XYZ file of C-alpha atoms in Angstrom:
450
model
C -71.351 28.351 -29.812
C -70.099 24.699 -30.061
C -68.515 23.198 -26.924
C -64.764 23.264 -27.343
C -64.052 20.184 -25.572
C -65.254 16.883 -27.137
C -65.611 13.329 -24.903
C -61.635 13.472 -24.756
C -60.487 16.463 -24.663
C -59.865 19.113 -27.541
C -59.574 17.536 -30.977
C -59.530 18.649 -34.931
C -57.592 19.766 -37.257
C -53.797 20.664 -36.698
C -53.467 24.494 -38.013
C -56.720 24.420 -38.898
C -59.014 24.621 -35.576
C -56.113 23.295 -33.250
C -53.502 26.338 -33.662
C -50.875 27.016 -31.799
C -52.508 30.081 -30.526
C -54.884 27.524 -29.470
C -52.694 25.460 -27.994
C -51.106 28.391 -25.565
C -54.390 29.629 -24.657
C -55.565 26.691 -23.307
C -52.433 26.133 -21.336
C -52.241 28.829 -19.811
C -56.366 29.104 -19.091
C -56.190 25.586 -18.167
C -52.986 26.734 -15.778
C -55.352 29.425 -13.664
C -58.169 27.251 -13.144
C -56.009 24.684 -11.716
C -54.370 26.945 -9.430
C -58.140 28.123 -8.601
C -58.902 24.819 -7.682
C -55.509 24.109 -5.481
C -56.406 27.294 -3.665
C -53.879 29.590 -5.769
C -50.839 26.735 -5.852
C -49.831 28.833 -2.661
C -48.460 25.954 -0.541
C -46.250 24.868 -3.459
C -44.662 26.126 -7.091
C -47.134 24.500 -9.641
C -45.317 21.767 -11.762
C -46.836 19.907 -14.849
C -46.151 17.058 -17.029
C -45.865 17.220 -20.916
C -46.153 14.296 -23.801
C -46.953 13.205 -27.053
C -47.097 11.069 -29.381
C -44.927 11.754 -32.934
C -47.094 13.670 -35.551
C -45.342 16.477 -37.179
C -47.772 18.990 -35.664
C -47.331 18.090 -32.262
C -43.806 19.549 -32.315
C -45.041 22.923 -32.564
C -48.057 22.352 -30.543
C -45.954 21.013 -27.771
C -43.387 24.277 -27.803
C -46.873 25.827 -27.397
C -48.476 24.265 -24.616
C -45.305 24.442 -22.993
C -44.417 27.914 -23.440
C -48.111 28.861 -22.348
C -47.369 27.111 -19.301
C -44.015 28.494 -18.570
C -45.301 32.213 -19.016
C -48.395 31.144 -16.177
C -45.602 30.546 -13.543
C -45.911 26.514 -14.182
C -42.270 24.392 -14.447
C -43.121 21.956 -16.870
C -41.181 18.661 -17.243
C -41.565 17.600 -21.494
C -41.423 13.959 -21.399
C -41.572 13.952 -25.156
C -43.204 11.362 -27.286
C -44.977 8.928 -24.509
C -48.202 7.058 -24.855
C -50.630 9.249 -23.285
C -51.215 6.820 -20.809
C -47.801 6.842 -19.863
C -48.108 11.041 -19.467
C -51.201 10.091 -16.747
C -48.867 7.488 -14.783
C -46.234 9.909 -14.634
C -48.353 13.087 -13.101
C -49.332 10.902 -10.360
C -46.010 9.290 -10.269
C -43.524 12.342 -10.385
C -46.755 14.077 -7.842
C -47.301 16.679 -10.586
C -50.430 19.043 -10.297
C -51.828 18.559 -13.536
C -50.470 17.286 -17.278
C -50.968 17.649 -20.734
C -51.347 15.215 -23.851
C -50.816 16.301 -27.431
C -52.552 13.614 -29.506
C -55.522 12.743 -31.980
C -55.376 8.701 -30.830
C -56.570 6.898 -33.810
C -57.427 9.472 -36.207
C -55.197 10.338 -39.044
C -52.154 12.582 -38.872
C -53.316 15.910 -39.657
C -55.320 15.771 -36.964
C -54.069 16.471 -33.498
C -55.713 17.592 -29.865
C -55.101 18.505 -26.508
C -56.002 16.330 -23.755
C -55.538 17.595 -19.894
C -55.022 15.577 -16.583
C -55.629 16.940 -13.526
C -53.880 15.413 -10.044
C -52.984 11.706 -9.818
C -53.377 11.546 -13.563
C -57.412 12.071 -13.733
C -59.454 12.710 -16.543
C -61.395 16.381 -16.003
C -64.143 16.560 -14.808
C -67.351 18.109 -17.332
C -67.598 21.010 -14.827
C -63.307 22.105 -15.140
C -63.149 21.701 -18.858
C -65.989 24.395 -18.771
C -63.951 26.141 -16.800
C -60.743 26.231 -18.533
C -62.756 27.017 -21.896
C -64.538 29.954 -20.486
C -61.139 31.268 -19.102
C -59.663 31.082 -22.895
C -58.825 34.947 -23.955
C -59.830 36.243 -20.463
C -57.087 38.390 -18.919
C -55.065 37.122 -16.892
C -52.372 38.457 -14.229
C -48.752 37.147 -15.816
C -45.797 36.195 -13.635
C -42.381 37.881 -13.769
C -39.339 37.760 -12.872
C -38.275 34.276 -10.988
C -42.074 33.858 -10.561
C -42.034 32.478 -14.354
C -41.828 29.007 -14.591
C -39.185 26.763 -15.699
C -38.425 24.282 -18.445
C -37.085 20.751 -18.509
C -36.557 17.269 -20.349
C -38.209 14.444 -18.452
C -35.507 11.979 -19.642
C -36.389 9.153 -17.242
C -40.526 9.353 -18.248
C -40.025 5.721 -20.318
C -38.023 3.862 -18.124
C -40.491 4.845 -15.189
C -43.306 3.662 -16.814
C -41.717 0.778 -18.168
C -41.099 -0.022 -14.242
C -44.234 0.195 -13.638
C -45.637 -1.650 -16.088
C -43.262 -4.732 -15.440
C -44.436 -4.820 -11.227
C -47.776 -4.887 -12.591
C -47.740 -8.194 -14.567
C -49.356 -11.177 -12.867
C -46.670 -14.010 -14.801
C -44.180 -13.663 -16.910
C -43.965 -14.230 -21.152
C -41.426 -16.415 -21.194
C -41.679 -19.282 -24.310
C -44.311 -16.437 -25.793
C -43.688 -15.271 -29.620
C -45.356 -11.942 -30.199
C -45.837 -9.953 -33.203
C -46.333 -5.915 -31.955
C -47.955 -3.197 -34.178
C -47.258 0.019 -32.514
C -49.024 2.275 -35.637
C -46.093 4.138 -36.127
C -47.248 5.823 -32.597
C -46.061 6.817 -29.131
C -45.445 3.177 -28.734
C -43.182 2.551 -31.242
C -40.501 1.887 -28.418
C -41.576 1.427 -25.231
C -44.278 -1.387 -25.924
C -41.632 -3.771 -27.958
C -39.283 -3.199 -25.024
C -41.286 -4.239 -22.256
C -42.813 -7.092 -23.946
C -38.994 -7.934 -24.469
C -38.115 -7.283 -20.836
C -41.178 -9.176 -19.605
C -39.314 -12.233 -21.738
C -41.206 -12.700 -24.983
C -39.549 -13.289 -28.316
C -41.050 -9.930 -29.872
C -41.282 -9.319 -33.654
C -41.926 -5.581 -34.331
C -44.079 -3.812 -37.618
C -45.374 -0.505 -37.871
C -43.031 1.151 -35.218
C -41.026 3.616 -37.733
C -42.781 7.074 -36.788
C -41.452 10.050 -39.280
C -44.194 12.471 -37.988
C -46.524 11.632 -41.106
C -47.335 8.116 -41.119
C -48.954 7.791 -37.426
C -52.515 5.080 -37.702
C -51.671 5.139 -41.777
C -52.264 0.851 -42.584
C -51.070 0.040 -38.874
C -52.447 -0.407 -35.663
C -55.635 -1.313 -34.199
C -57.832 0.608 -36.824
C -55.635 -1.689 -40.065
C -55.508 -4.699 -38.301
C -53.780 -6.428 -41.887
C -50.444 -6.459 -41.635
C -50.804 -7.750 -38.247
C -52.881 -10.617 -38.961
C -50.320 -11.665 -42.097
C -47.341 -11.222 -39.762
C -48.622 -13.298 -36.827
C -49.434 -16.113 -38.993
C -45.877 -15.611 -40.794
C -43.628 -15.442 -38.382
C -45.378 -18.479 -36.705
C -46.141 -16.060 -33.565
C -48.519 -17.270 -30.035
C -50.348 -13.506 -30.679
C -50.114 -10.163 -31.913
C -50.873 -6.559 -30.209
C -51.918 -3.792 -31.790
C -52.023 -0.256 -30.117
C -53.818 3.314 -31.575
C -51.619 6.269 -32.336
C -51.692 7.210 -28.317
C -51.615 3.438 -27.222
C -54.542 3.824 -25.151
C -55.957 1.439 -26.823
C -55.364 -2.629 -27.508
C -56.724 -5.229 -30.153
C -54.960 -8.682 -30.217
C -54.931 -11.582 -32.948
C -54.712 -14.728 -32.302
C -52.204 -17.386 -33.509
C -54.254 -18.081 -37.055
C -54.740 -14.798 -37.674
C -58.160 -14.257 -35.906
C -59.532 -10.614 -34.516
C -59.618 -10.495 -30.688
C -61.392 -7.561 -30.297
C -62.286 -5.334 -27.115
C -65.114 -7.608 -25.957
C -63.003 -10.403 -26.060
C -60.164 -9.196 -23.986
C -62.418 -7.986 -21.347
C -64.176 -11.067 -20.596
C -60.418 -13.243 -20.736
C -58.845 -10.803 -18.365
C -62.282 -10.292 -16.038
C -61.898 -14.335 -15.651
C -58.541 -14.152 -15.147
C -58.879 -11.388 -12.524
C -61.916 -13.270 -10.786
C -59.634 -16.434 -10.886
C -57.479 -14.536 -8.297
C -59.532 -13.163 -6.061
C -59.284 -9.281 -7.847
C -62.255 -8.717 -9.667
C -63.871 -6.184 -7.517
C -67.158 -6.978 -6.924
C -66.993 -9.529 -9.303
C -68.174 -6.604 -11.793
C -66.899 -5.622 -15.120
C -67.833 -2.365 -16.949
C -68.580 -2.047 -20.096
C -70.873 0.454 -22.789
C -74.001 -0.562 -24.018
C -72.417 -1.158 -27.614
C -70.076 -4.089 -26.148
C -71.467 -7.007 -27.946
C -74.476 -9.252 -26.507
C -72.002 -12.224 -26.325
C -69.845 -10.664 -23.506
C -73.490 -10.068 -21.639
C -73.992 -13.968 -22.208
C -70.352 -14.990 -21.585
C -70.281 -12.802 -18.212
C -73.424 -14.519 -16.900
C -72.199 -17.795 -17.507
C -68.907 -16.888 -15.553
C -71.164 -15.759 -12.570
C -69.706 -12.040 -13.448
C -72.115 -8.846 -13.382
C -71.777 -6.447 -16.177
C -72.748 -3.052 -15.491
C -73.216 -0.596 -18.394
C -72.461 2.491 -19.411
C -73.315 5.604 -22.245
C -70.170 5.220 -24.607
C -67.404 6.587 -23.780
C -64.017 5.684 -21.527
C -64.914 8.608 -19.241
C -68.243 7.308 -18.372
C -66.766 3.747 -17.886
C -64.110 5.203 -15.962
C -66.898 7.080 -13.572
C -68.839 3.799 -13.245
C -65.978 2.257 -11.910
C -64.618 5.040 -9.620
C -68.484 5.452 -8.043
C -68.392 1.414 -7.708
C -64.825 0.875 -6.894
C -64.403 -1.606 -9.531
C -61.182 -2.787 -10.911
C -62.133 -3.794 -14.741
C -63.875 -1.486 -17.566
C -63.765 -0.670 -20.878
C -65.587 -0.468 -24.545
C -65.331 -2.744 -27.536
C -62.402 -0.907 -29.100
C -60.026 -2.526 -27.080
C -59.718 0.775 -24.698
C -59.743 -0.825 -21.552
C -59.172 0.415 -17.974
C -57.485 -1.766 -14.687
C -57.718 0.913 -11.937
C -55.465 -1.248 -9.697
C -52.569 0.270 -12.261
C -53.719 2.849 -14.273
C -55.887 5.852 -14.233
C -57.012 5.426 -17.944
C -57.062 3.118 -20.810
C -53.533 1.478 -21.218
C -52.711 -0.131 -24.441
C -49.477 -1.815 -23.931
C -50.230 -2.882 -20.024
C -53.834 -4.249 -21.595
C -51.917 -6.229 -24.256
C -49.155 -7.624 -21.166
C -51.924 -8.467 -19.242
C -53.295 -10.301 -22.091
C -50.292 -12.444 -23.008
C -49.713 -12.846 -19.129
C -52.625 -14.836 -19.116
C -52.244 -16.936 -21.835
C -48.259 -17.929 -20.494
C -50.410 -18.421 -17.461
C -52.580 -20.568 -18.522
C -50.296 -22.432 -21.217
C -53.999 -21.841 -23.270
C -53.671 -20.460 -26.861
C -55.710 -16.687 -26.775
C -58.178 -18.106 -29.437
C -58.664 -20.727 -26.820
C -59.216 -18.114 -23.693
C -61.495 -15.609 -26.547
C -63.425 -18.288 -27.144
C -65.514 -18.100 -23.829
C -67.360 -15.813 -25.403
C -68.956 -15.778 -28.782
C -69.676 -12.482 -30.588
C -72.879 -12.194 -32.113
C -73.050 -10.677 -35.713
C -73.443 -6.845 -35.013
C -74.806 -4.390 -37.838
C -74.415 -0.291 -37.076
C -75.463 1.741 -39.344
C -74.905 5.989 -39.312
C -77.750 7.741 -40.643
C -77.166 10.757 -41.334
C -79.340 13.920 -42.120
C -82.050 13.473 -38.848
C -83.145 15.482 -35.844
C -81.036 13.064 -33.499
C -82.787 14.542 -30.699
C -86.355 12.961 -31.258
C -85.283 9.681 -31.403
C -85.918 8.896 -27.992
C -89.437 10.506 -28.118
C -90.886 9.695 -31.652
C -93.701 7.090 -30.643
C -94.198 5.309 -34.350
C -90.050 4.946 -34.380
C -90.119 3.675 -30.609
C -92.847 1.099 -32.031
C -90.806 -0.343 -34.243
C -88.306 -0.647 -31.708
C -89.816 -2.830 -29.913
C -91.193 -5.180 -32.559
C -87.674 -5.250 -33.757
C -86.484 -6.619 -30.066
C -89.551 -8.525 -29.892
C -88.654 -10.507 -33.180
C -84.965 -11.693 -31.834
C -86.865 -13.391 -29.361
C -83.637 -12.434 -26.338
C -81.193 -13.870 -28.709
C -80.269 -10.489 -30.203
C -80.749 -6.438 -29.664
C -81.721 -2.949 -31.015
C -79.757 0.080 -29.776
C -80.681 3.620 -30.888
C -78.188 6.701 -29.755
C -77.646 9.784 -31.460
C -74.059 10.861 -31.948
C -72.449 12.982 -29.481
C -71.388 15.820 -32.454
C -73.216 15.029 -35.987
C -76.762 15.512 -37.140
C -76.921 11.378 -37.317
C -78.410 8.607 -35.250
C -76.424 5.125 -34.687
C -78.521 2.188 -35.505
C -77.280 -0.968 -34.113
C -78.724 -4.575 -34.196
C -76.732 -7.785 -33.199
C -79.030 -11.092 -34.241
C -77.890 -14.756 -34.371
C -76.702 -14.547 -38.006
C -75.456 -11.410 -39.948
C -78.511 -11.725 -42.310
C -80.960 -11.193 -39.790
C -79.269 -8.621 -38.037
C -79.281 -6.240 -41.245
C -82.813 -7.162 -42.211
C -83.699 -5.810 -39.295
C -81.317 -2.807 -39.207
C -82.687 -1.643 -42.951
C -85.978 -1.816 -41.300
C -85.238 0.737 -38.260
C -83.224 3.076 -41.025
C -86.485 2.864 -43.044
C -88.500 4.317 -39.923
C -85.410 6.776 -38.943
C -85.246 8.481 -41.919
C -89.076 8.364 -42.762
C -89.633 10.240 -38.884
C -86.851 12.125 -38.259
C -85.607 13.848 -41.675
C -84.346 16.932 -41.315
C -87.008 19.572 -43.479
């Protein structure tokens, strides 16, 4: 049987795997093994934090995670439609025990999932998501009488993180113009407000959620209507957030893509500039571009890497102690504020740097040059020889021998499909796929499927 938890949490199809039967199982499994873990919640009543973000299905998916809660003795604060960062602040902030995330981030609006938090707004560990998941459709001993828990709005869950966004900033945006795309998300109003209240002149698309048009030609995934409305309206920079706003891609004031990379290595500068960069260490998965390898070394800045994935990022830089991670999507993590990726504080840390520095962002990107990158899903293979198959490894290597240290190969097989990932980045585009149509030759030629 398939693992039920994915690398963030539960995710799929809204009434199709992700019911709400679904939904109020794992709330109220996920509700025992917490109290397991706290020793039975017996030196306090159990209290959790609910959000997120505005697809249609998460209104009944919500009422279901909530009332699985409720019925486990849990009194559950709904803090409505937050970015799911936001939901993390506010468990550690309002000294919750655990919370709970409905959102699919970036993928389209039927989807939706269920993401947990345990104390202080932590991502679960491997070993308590198998918990929780074997403890779905166990039985369980129910609560009655005054022992059931309780039900309430969190009104104040926006202007709290708000408030804590604003303490975080570095320098103001005053004399900034920026153009936000909150993907018709659970950003839609608290990222153009703080950007406002942090003194920017803020032009706003794509923040109209009606339940059904979450990620669909906004965001950080349709980065068009961004780039055409930055260079219209004349703006310093725009910000673009996922469907969650855990996420942040920028463009600069002619329209350019600043991607994930890029925003790394301006705000690991900016944080070595003041003395913050722990270690003087960023982290970063080994599909971040060469160029922000190059662009660290030349900034005297050690990049440590990672498998893909935030939570393996985020465990690099707990075990380290470091203060700056992330991955090229723009879902970037500054432990000294957040517990996760943070889209909107990501973007105000961005734009805090370039009031700063009075330096235009494609200015500050351009301390680091992106090498063309070719990745290429083929699908079909046993992904799990192609770590072992000596004639593919072979080629490998003559691949990374050709590019001469002025490019890469990267192998991985996908985390959930039948499909290896091949990725080259060369000096020039043409090279790079030359040599990825190559490794695809080998791939498919070793590692069909019969």
């Amino acid at each position: 049987m398939a693992r039920l938890f994915g690398t963030d949490g539960v995710r799929g199809l809204a009434n199709g795997p992700i019911t709400a039967e679904l939904a109020l199982q794992l709330s109220t499994a996920a509700a025992i093994v917490f109290g397991e873990l706290d020793g039975g919640f017996r030196s306090h009543r159990p209290k959790a934090i609910v959000g997120r973000d505005p697809r249609a299905s998460g209104e009944f998916l919500s009422a279901a995670v909530v009332a699985g809660l409720a019925s486990a003795g849990v009194d559950v604060y709904d803090a409505g439609v937050l970015p799911t960062p936001a939901v993390a602040f506010l468990v550690e902030d309002a000294g919750a025990d655990f919370g709970v995330m409905l959102s699919a981030s970036h993928n389209p609006m039927p989807d939706n999932g269920i993401k947990f938090f345990a104390k202080h707004g932590h991502k679960l560990a491997d070993e308590v998501e198998d918990q929780i998941e074997a403890q779905v459709g166990e039985p369980w001993e129910r609560p009655t009488g005054p022992e059931v828990g309780r039900i309430q709005t969190m009104h104040d869950g926006p202007t709290r993180y708000i408030t804590h966004l604003l303490r975080s900033m570095p320098h103001n945006l005053d004399g900034l113009k920026i153009v936000i795309d909150a993907a018709h998300g659970a950003a839609s109003t608290v990222s153009p407000e703080v950007f406002r209240l942090a003194g920017a002149q803020v032009e706003v698309i794509g923040a109209r959620p009606d339940g059904l048009n979450i990620n669909d030609g906004f965001g950080s995934t349709h980065l068009e209507q961004l780039k055409r409305a930055v260079v219209e309206h004349g703006a310093d920079m725009g910000i673009a957030h996922d469907g969650d706003a855990d996420r942040c891609l920028a463009i600069d004031h002619e329209g350019n893509e600043v991607d994930g990379d890029q925003i790394m290595a301006v705000l690991a500068i900016a944080l070595r500039d003041r003395g913050q960069l722990a270690e003087n260490t960023l982290v970063a998965t080994v599909m971040s571009n060469l160029g922000l390898i190059l662009a660290m070394n030349d900034a005297d800045i050690l990049v440590k890497q990672t498998a893909v994935g935030d939570r393996y990022v985020l465990e690099e830089m707990r075990r380290g102690s470091y203060t700056l991670g992330g991955e090229q999507s723009g879902h970037v993590i500054m432990l000294e504020h957040g517990t996760t990726g943070d889209g909107v504080l990501t973007g105000l840390m961005l734009a805090s740097r370039v009031a700063e520095t009075g330096k235009p962002l494609k200015e500050l990107a351009s301390v680091m040059t992106r090498l063309p990158q070719v990745l290429i899903n083929v699908k079909g293979v046993d992904k799990e020889r192609v770590g072992t198959d000596t004639v593919l490894q072979s080629a490998v290597a003559r691949e990374t021998e050709a590019l001469a240290g002025s490019g890469r190969v990267l192998l991985r097989k996908s985390g959930t499909e039948p499909v290896v990932r091949v990725m080259v980045e060369a000096r020039t585009h043409e090279e790079a796929q030359a040599s990825a149509d190559r490794l695809v030759e080998v791939v498919q030629s070793r590692l069909a499927l019969n």
